[in-house]
Amino acid sequence: MAQSGANPVITELRERISHLEGGISRRKQTLPFGVREIDDHLPGGGLSYGALHEFAGGGAGTVDGAAAALFAAGIAARTRGKVIWCLTRPDLFFPALAQAGLHPNRVVFVEADKEEDVLASMEEALSFGGLGAVVAELVRLPMTVSRRLQLAAEKTGTMGLVVRRWRRQTEASDFGQPTASTTRWRVSVLPSEELPVPGVGRARWLVELMRVKAGECAEFTVGACDAQGRIDLSTGFVDRQDQTDRSVHSR
């Protein structure tokens, strides 16, 4: 006997599968650095939208912490749309963000008294959608909380950037705890590039890809973000499997 209509259960299942496939498609969109040596280590050839990414300084000092924040700012600068930056300490140096490509007129700063409020603000902003990126400065990132942030990012396709900043050395150990972040990066300041004449050379960083889902860890020696948020490998590439002196710039 021919069926008079589609089975409602099958129809509902098909709609759910279609919705899930749409979410997967969004998550496959990436933001490449434009540097082959870095992008080759990232699934999809870049940082995933609709995902959470972590950044921290190589030590407990403010200098490495500031470099990590500028690295994240350069990434946010290369996204499209407004950027939400959630924090508890209003100590960001706006000209430095602009030098990393992230101009203040694109940024909405959300200041909170407690980290719990920063987390809540980030989750709300990620769930809102339509933003280039959402950045939050945090000391701790518990696994349960990171999963909520990851799910919120997946829902809207917005990129979430968590900058881990510490006031005390003892807090830095929390960075070793597992989270749901798709990638985890550590940034350390290196001596500036030498110039042919006396002067201040471009800042250099050691950028360590500490964790990446479905990828391999690596280390890169890079020139700091320029006014478009780009980095370059003009100072060399550090990897046990590949060494190169070519100069390339990210897009």
PDB file of C-alpha atoms in Angstrom:
ATOM      1  CA  MET A   1       0.000   0.000   0.000  1.00  0.00           C
ATOM      2  CA  ALA A   2       1.356   3.425  -0.957  1.00  0.00           C
ATOM      3  CA  GLN A   3       1.963   5.833   1.857  1.00  0.00           C
ATOM      4  CA  SER A   4      -0.279   8.894   1.817  1.00  0.00           C
ATOM      5  CA  GLY A   5       2.408  11.130   3.290  1.00  0.00           C
ATOM      6  CA  ALA A   6       5.913  11.273   4.609  1.00  0.00           C
ATOM      7  CA  ASN A   7       6.631   9.718   7.964  1.00  0.00           C
ATOM      8  CA  PRO A   8       6.861  12.619  10.474  1.00  0.00           C
ATOM      9  CA  VAL A   9       9.613  10.853  12.430  1.00  0.00           C
ATOM     10  CA  ILE A  10      11.761  10.449   9.313  1.00  0.00           C
ATOM     11  CA  THR A  11      11.092  14.053   8.342  1.00  0.00           C
ATOM     12  CA  GLU A  12      12.199  15.288  11.757  1.00  0.00           C
ATOM     13  CA  LEU A  13      15.360  13.173  11.615  1.00  0.00           C
ATOM     14  CA  ARG A  14      16.207  14.553   8.180  1.00  0.00           C
ATOM     15  CA  GLU A  15      15.756  18.106   9.443  1.00  0.00           C
ATOM     16  CA  ARG A  16      18.059  17.427  12.398  1.00  0.00           C
ATOM     17  CA  ILE A  17      20.711  15.893  10.144  1.00  0.00           C
ATOM     18  CA  SER A  18      20.489  18.875   7.794  1.00  0.00           C
ATOM     19  CA  HIS A  19      20.903  21.235  10.745  1.00  0.00           C
ATOM     20  CA  LEU A  20      23.939  19.329  12.002  1.00  0.00           C
ATOM     21  CA  GLU A  21      25.516  19.281   8.557  1.00  0.00           C
ATOM     22  CA  GLY A  22      25.027  23.020   8.341  1.00  0.00           C
ATOM     23  CA  GLY A  23      26.839  23.451  11.633  1.00  0.00           C
ATOM     24  CA  ILE A  24      29.715  21.279  10.433  1.00  0.00           C
ATOM     25  CA  SER A  25      29.971  23.332   7.253  1.00  0.00           C
ATOM     26  CA  ARG A  26      30.254  26.529   9.278  1.00  0.00           C
ATOM     27  CA  ARG A  27      32.964  25.060  11.467  1.00  0.00           C
ATOM     28  CA  LYS A  28      35.029  24.107   8.437  1.00  0.00           C
ATOM     29  CA  GLN A  29      35.456  27.781   7.521  1.00  0.00           C
ATOM     30  CA  THR A  30      38.873  28.985   8.542  1.00  0.00           C
ATOM     31  CA  LEU A  31      40.959  32.147   8.792  1.00  0.00           C
ATOM     32  CA  PRO A  32      44.394  31.387   7.316  1.00  0.00           C
ATOM     33  CA  PHE A  33      47.531  33.126   8.508  1.00  0.00           C
ATOM     34  CA  GLY A  34      48.652  33.168   4.892  1.00  0.00           C
ATOM     35  CA  VAL A  35      51.938  31.570   5.974  1.00  0.00           C
ATOM     36  CA  ARG A  36      52.196  28.075   4.528  1.00  0.00           C
ATOM     37  CA  GLU A  37      54.380  26.702   7.310  1.00  0.00           C
ATOM     38  CA  ILE A  38      51.776  27.647   9.912  1.00  0.00           C
ATOM     39  CA  ASP A  39      48.605  26.940   7.939  1.00  0.00           C
ATOM     40  CA  ASP A  40      49.852  23.457   7.017  1.00  0.00           C
ATOM     41  CA  HIS A  41      49.723  22.536  10.720  1.00  0.00           C
ATOM     42  CA  LEU A  42      46.077  23.631  11.047  1.00  0.00           C
ATOM     43  CA  PRO A  43      43.152  21.493   9.833  1.00  0.00           C
ATOM     44  CA  GLY A  44      41.449  23.355   7.007  1.00  0.00           C
ATOM     45  CA  GLY A  45      44.497  25.562   6.497  1.00  0.00           C
ATOM     46  CA  GLY A  46      43.787  28.130   9.192  1.00  0.00           C
ATOM     47  CA  LEU A  47      42.107  28.957  12.474  1.00  0.00           C
ATOM     48  CA  SER A  48      38.564  27.633  12.557  1.00  0.00           C
ATOM     49  CA  TYR A  49      35.595  29.943  12.865  1.00  0.00           C
ATOM     50  CA  GLY A  50      32.902  28.643  15.162  1.00  0.00           C
ATOM     51  CA  ALA A  51      35.588  27.450  17.558  1.00  0.00           C
ATOM     52  CA  LEU A  52      37.471  28.430  20.710  1.00  0.00           C
ATOM     53  CA  HIS A  53      41.202  29.225  20.644  1.00  0.00           C
ATOM     54  CA  GLU A  54      43.532  29.881  23.611  1.00  0.00           C
ATOM     55  CA  PHE A  55      46.571  32.139  23.904  1.00  0.00           C
ATOM     56  CA  ALA A  56      49.021  32.662  26.749  1.00  0.00           C
ATOM     57  CA  GLY A  57      52.397  34.253  27.366  1.00  0.00           C
ATOM     58  CA  GLY A  58      55.442  32.016  27.563  1.00  0.00           C
ATOM     59  CA  GLY A  59      56.016  33.089  31.164  1.00  0.00           C
ATOM     60  CA  ALA A  60      54.155  34.701  34.027  1.00  0.00           C
ATOM     61  CA  GLY A  61      55.499  38.164  33.175  1.00  0.00           C
ATOM     62  CA  THR A  62      53.514  41.021  31.676  1.00  0.00           C
ATOM     63  CA  VAL A  63      55.723  41.284  28.571  1.00  0.00           C
ATOM     64  CA  ASP A  64      54.941  37.797  27.257  1.00  0.00           C
ATOM     65  CA  GLY A  65      51.319  38.226  28.324  1.00  0.00           C
ATOM     66  CA  ALA A  66      51.087  41.430  26.285  1.00  0.00           C
ATOM     67  CA  ALA A  67      52.571  39.637  23.266  1.00  0.00           C
ATOM     68  CA  ALA A  68      49.914  36.932  23.547  1.00  0.00           C
ATOM     69  CA  ALA A  69      47.199  39.605  23.662  1.00  0.00           C
ATOM     70  CA  LEU A  70      48.638  41.328  20.574  1.00  0.00           C
ATOM     71  CA  PHE A  71      48.831  37.993  18.731  1.00  0.00           C
ATOM     72  CA  ALA A  72      45.135  37.446  19.454  1.00  0.00           C
ATOM     73  CA  ALA A  73      44.384  41.061  18.477  1.00  0.00           C
ATOM     74  CA  GLY A  74      46.066  40.530  15.113  1.00  0.00           C
ATOM     75  CA  ILE A  75      43.877  37.491  14.492  1.00  0.00           C
ATOM     76  CA  ALA A  76      40.730  39.386  15.494  1.00  0.00           C
ATOM     77  CA  ALA A  77      41.804  42.251  13.214  1.00  0.00           C
ATOM     78  CA  ARG A  78      41.695  39.950  10.176  1.00  0.00           C
ATOM     79  CA  THR A  79      38.105  38.901  10.824  1.00  0.00           C
ATOM     80  CA  ARG A  80      35.126  40.875   9.553  1.00  0.00           C
ATOM     81  CA  GLY A  81      32.696  42.674  11.811  1.00  0.00           C
ATOM     82  CA  LYS A  82      32.754  44.066  15.299  1.00  0.00           C
ATOM     83  CA  VAL A  83      34.973  42.533  17.976  1.00  0.00           C
ATOM     84  CA  ILE A  84      33.854  42.118  21.589  1.00  0.00           C
ATOM     85  CA  TRP A  85      36.715  42.241  24.133  1.00  0.00           C
ATOM     86  CA  CYS A  86      35.794  41.153  27.679  1.00  0.00           C
ATOM     87  CA  LEU A  87      38.154  41.884  30.561  1.00  0.00           C
ATOM     88  CA  THR A  88      38.453  42.690  34.260  1.00  0.00           C
ATOM     89  CA  ARG A  89      41.517  44.949  34.090  1.00  0.00           C
ATOM     90  CA  PRO A  90      41.260  48.064  31.867  1.00  0.00           C
ATOM     91  CA  ASP A  91      44.983  48.051  31.111  1.00  0.00           C
ATOM     92  CA  LEU A  92      44.939  47.560  27.351  1.00  0.00           C
ATOM     93  CA  PHE A  93      47.119  50.043  25.450  1.00  0.00           C
ATOM     94  CA  PHE A  94      44.892  51.119  22.567  1.00  0.00           C
ATOM     95  CA  PRO A  95      47.723  52.343  20.261  1.00  0.00           C
ATOM     96  CA  ALA A  96      49.345  48.896  20.557  1.00  0.00           C
ATOM     97  CA  LEU A  97      46.101  47.218  19.468  1.00  0.00           C
ATOM     98  CA  ALA A  98      45.912  49.576  16.495  1.00  0.00           C
ATOM     99  CA  GLN A  99      49.514  48.741  15.556  1.00  0.00           C
ATOM    100  CA  ALA A 100      48.443  45.079  15.526  1.00  0.00           C
ATOM    101  CA  GLY A 101      45.660  45.980  13.077  1.00  0.00           C
ATOM    102  CA  LEU A 102      42.759  46.099  15.544  1.00  0.00           C
ATOM    103  CA  HIS A 103      41.476  49.674  15.575  1.00  0.00           C
ATOM    104  CA  PRO A 104      39.430  50.801  18.611  1.00  0.00           C
ATOM    105  CA  ASN A 105      36.447  51.796  16.438  1.00  0.00           C
ATOM    106  CA  ARG A 106      35.906  48.090  15.710  1.00  0.00           C
ATOM    107  CA  VAL A 107      36.067  47.011  19.339  1.00  0.00           C
ATOM    108  CA  VAL A 108      33.373  47.002  22.005  1.00  0.00           C
ATOM    109  CA  PHE A 109      35.040  46.614  25.399  1.00  0.00           C
ATOM    110  CA  VAL A 110      33.080  44.852  28.131  1.00  0.00           C
ATOM    111  CA  GLU A 111      34.556  45.407  31.593  1.00  0.00           C
ATOM    112  CA  ALA A 112      33.490  43.217  34.513  1.00  0.00           C
ATOM    113  CA  ASP A 113      34.460  42.955  38.165  1.00  0.00           C
ATOM    114  CA  LYS A 114      34.767  39.162  38.288  1.00  0.00           C
ATOM    115  CA  GLU A 115      35.958  36.454  35.927  1.00  0.00           C
ATOM    116  CA  GLU A 116      32.581  34.767  36.184  1.00  0.00           C
ATOM    117  CA  ASP A 117      31.047  37.862  34.602  1.00  0.00           C
ATOM    118  CA  VAL A 118      33.709  37.870  31.874  1.00  0.00           C
ATOM    119  CA  LEU A 119      32.829  34.263  31.042  1.00  0.00           C
ATOM    120  CA  ALA A 120      29.114  35.038  31.015  1.00  0.00           C
ATOM    121  CA  SER A 121      29.707  38.042  28.741  1.00  0.00           C
ATOM    122  CA  MET A 122      31.807  35.987  26.335  1.00  0.00           C
ATOM    123  CA  GLU A 123      29.226  33.218  26.142  1.00  0.00           C
ATOM    124  CA  GLU A 124      26.451  35.742  25.514  1.00  0.00           C
ATOM    125  CA  ALA A 125      28.463  37.473  22.781  1.00  0.00           C
ATOM    126  CA  LEU A 126      29.340  34.186  21.079  1.00  0.00           C
ATOM    127  CA  SER A 127      25.682  33.140  21.172  1.00  0.00           C
ATOM    128  CA  PHE A 128      24.598  36.485  19.693  1.00  0.00           C
ATOM    129  CA  GLY A 129      26.428  35.912  16.407  1.00  0.00           C
ATOM    130  CA  GLY A 130      27.188  38.352  13.606  1.00  0.00           C
ATOM    131  CA  LEU A 131      30.555  39.330  15.137  1.00  0.00           C
ATOM    132  CA  GLY A 132      34.064  39.042  13.817  1.00  0.00           C
ATOM    133  CA  ALA A 133      35.446  37.601  17.037  1.00  0.00           C
ATOM    134  CA  VAL A 134      34.893  37.562  20.784  1.00  0.00           C
ATOM    135  CA  VAL A 135      37.966  37.945  23.007  1.00  0.00           C
ATOM    136  CA  ALA A 136      38.092  37.331  26.748  1.00  0.00           C
ATOM    137  CA  GLU A 137      40.962  37.751  29.193  1.00  0.00           C
ATOM    138  CA  LEU A 138      40.907  34.993  31.799  1.00  0.00           C
ATOM    139  CA  VAL A 139      43.103  33.442  34.459  1.00  0.00           C
ATOM    140  CA  ARG A 140      41.293  30.100  34.570  1.00  0.00           C
ATOM    141  CA  LEU A 141      39.281  28.228  31.989  1.00  0.00           C
ATOM    142  CA  PRO A 142      37.591  25.142  33.473  1.00  0.00           C
ATOM    143  CA  MET A 143      36.727  22.306  31.098  1.00  0.00           C
ATOM    144  CA  THR A 144      32.963  22.633  31.656  1.00  0.00           C
ATOM    145  CA  VAL A 145      33.040  26.348  30.919  1.00  0.00           C
ATOM    146  CA  SER A 146      35.231  25.893  27.839  1.00  0.00           C
ATOM    147  CA  ARG A 147      32.734  23.358  26.470  1.00  0.00           C
ATOM    148  CA  ARG A 148      29.899  25.862  26.842  1.00  0.00           C
ATOM    149  CA  LEU A 149      31.953  28.503  25.032  1.00  0.00           C
ATOM    150  CA  GLN A 150      32.874  26.048  22.279  1.00  0.00           C
ATOM    151  CA  LEU A 151      29.216  25.100  21.779  1.00  0.00           C
ATOM    152  CA  ALA A 152      28.186  28.763  21.686  1.00  0.00           C
ATOM    153  CA  ALA A 153      30.848  29.456  19.051  1.00  0.00           C
ATOM    154  CA  GLU A 154      29.759  26.459  16.974  1.00  0.00           C
ATOM    155  CA  LYS A 155      26.149  27.632  17.061  1.00  0.00           C
ATOM    156  CA  THR A 156      26.853  30.993  15.410  1.00  0.00           C
ATOM    157  CA  GLY A 157      30.168  30.414  13.621  1.00  0.00           C
ATOM    158  CA  THR A 158      31.862  33.184  15.611  1.00  0.00           C
ATOM    159  CA  MET A 159      35.527  32.822  16.533  1.00  0.00           C
ATOM    160  CA  GLY A 160      36.268  32.800  20.276  1.00  0.00           C
ATOM    161  CA  LEU A 161      39.723  33.912  21.480  1.00  0.00           C
ATOM    162  CA  VAL A 162      40.696  33.410  25.127  1.00  0.00           C
ATOM    163  CA  VAL A 163      43.792  35.278  26.336  1.00  0.00           C
ATOM    164  CA  ARG A 164      45.103  33.695  29.528  1.00  0.00           C
ATOM    165  CA  ARG A 165      46.652  36.347  31.800  1.00  0.00           C
ATOM    166  CA  TRP A 166      48.083  35.792  35.264  1.00  0.00           C
ATOM    167  CA  ARG A 167      48.891  38.030  38.185  1.00  0.00           C
ATOM    168  CA  ARG A 168      50.971  35.418  40.028  1.00  0.00           C
ATOM    169  CA  GLN A 169      53.327  32.651  38.937  1.00  0.00           C
ATOM    170  CA  THR A 170      51.243  30.027  40.725  1.00  0.00           C
ATOM    171  CA  GLU A 171      48.280  30.788  38.447  1.00  0.00           C
ATOM    172  CA  ALA A 172      50.256  29.967  35.297  1.00  0.00           C
ATOM    173  CA  SER A 173      50.064  26.236  35.997  1.00  0.00           C
ATOM    174  CA  ASP A 174      46.344  26.293  35.185  1.00  0.00           C
ATOM    175  CA  PHE A 175      47.270  26.649  31.495  1.00  0.00           C
ATOM    176  CA  GLY A 176      48.327  23.000  31.524  1.00  0.00           C
ATOM    177  CA  GLN A 177      44.843  21.795  32.432  1.00  0.00           C
ATOM    178  CA  PRO A 178      42.736  20.329  29.586  1.00  0.00           C
ATOM    179  CA  THR A 179      40.078  22.467  27.918  1.00  0.00           C
ATOM    180  CA  ALA A 180      37.742  22.129  24.931  1.00  0.00           C
ATOM    181  CA  SER A 181      39.674  24.698  22.884  1.00  0.00           C
ATOM    182  CA  THR A 182      40.407  23.764  19.283  1.00  0.00           C
ATOM    183  CA  THR A 183      43.909  25.255  19.407  1.00  0.00           C
ATOM    184  CA  ARG A 184      46.209  26.405  22.194  1.00  0.00           C
ATOM    185  CA  TRP A 185      49.089  28.829  21.618  1.00  0.00           C
ATOM    186  CA  ARG A 186      51.961  30.170  23.729  1.00  0.00           C
ATOM    187  CA  VAL A 187      53.790  33.381  22.793  1.00  0.00           C
ATOM    188  CA  SER A 188      57.198  34.520  24.065  1.00  0.00           C
ATOM    189  CA  VAL A 189      59.069  37.714  23.249  1.00  0.00           C
ATOM    190  CA  LEU A 190      62.413  37.398  21.419  1.00  0.00           C
ATOM    191  CA  PRO A 191      65.071  40.045  20.668  1.00  0.00           C
ATOM    192  CA  SER A 192      63.972  42.383  17.876  1.00  0.00           C
ATOM    193  CA  GLU A 193      65.186  41.962  14.327  1.00  0.00           C
ATOM    194  CA  GLU A 194      68.506  43.611  13.636  1.00  0.00           C
ATOM    195  CA  LEU A 195      68.503  46.622  11.327  1.00  0.00           C
ATOM    196  CA  PRO A 196      71.281  47.692   8.942  1.00  0.00           C
ATOM    197  CA  VAL A 197      71.344  51.022  10.796  1.00  0.00           C
ATOM    198  CA  PRO A 198      70.905  51.815  14.509  1.00  0.00           C
ATOM    199  CA  GLY A 199      67.254  51.851  15.502  1.00  0.00           C
ATOM    200  CA  VAL A 200      64.350  49.818  16.790  1.00  0.00           C
ATOM    201  CA  GLY A 201      63.711  46.676  14.778  1.00  0.00           C
ATOM    202  CA  ARG A 202      60.438  44.836  14.346  1.00  0.00           C
ATOM    203  CA  ALA A 203      59.441  42.828  17.402  1.00  0.00           C
ATOM    204  CA  ARG A 204      59.844  39.044  17.171  1.00  0.00           C
ATOM    205  CA  TRP A 205      57.930  36.284  18.921  1.00  0.00           C
ATOM    206  CA  LEU A 206      58.363  32.595  19.499  1.00  0.00           C
ATOM    207  CA  VAL A 207      54.889  31.234  18.801  1.00  0.00           C
ATOM    208  CA  GLU A 208      54.251  27.697  20.019  1.00  0.00           C
ATOM    209  CA  LEU A 209      51.258  25.727  18.812  1.00  0.00           C
ATOM    210  CA  MET A 210      50.801  23.686  21.980  1.00  0.00           C
ATOM    211  CA  ARG A 211      47.668  21.817  20.961  1.00  0.00           C
ATOM    212  CA  VAL A 212      45.560  21.452  17.845  1.00  0.00           C
ATOM    213  CA  LYS A 213      42.754  19.012  17.195  1.00  0.00           C
ATOM    214  CA  ALA A 214      43.551  16.662  14.305  1.00  0.00           C
ATOM    215  CA  GLY A 215      46.956  18.306  13.845  1.00  0.00           C
ATOM    216  CA  GLU A 216      50.545  18.395  15.083  1.00  0.00           C
ATOM    217  CA  CYS A 217      52.243  20.782  17.480  1.00  0.00           C
ATOM    218  CA  ALA A 218      54.974  23.092  16.182  1.00  0.00           C
ATOM    219  CA  GLU A 219      57.059  26.185  16.945  1.00  0.00           C
ATOM    220  CA  PHE A 220      57.460  29.290  14.787  1.00  0.00           C
ATOM    221  CA  THR A 221      59.747  32.300  15.031  1.00  0.00           C
ATOM    222  CA  VAL A 222      57.732  35.204  13.630  1.00  0.00           C
ATOM    223  CA  GLY A 223      57.759  38.926  13.195  1.00  0.00           C
ATOM    224  CA  ALA A 224      55.070  40.575  15.333  1.00  0.00           C
ATOM    225  CA  CYS A 225      51.715  41.631  13.864  1.00  0.00           C
ATOM    226  CA  ASP A 226      51.830  44.567  11.483  1.00  0.00           C
ATOM    227  CA  ALA A 227      49.160  47.232  10.949  1.00  0.00           C
ATOM    228  CA  GLN A 228      46.950  44.706   9.104  1.00  0.00           C
ATOM    229  CA  GLY A 229      47.268  42.019  11.775  1.00  0.00           C
ATOM    230  CA  ARG A 230      49.711  39.986   9.673  1.00  0.00           C
ATOM    231  CA  ILE A 231      52.745  38.082  10.890  1.00  0.00           C
ATOM    232  CA  ASP A 232      55.759  36.958   8.874  1.00  0.00           C
ATOM    233  CA  LEU A 233      58.441  34.320   9.064  1.00  0.00           C
ATOM    234  CA  SER A 234      61.309  36.462   7.817  1.00  0.00           C
ATOM    235  CA  THR A 235      63.381  35.447  10.833  1.00  0.00           C
ATOM    236  CA  GLY A 236      63.036  31.717  10.160  1.00  0.00           C
ATOM    237  CA  PHE A 237      60.804  28.792  10.934  1.00  0.00           C
ATOM    238  CA  VAL A 238      61.428  26.417  13.814  1.00  0.00           C
ATOM    239  CA  ASP A 239      60.336  22.827  13.244  1.00  0.00           C
ATOM    240  CA  ARG A 240      62.109  19.536  13.600  1.00  0.00           C
ATOM    241  CA  GLN A 241      60.879  18.362  10.194  1.00  0.00           C
ATOM    242  CA  ASP A 242      61.246  21.512   8.100  1.00  0.00           C
ATOM    243  CA  GLN A 243      63.658  24.446   8.124  1.00  0.00           C
ATOM    244  CA  THR A 244      63.368  27.421   5.799  1.00  0.00           C
ATOM    245  CA  ASP A 245      64.684  30.987   5.561  1.00  0.00           C
ATOM    246  CA  ARG A 246      62.038  32.247   3.148  1.00  0.00           C
ATOM    247  CA  SER A 247      60.181  35.435   4.018  1.00  0.00           C
ATOM    248  CA  VAL A 248      56.408  35.158   3.706  1.00  0.00           C
ATOM    249  CA  HIS A 249      53.587  37.324   5.002  1.00  0.00           C
ATOM    250  CA  SER A 250      50.154  36.372   6.187  1.00  0.00           C
ATOM    251  CA  ARG A 251      47.045  37.755   4.533  1.00  0.00           C
TER     252      ARG A 251
END
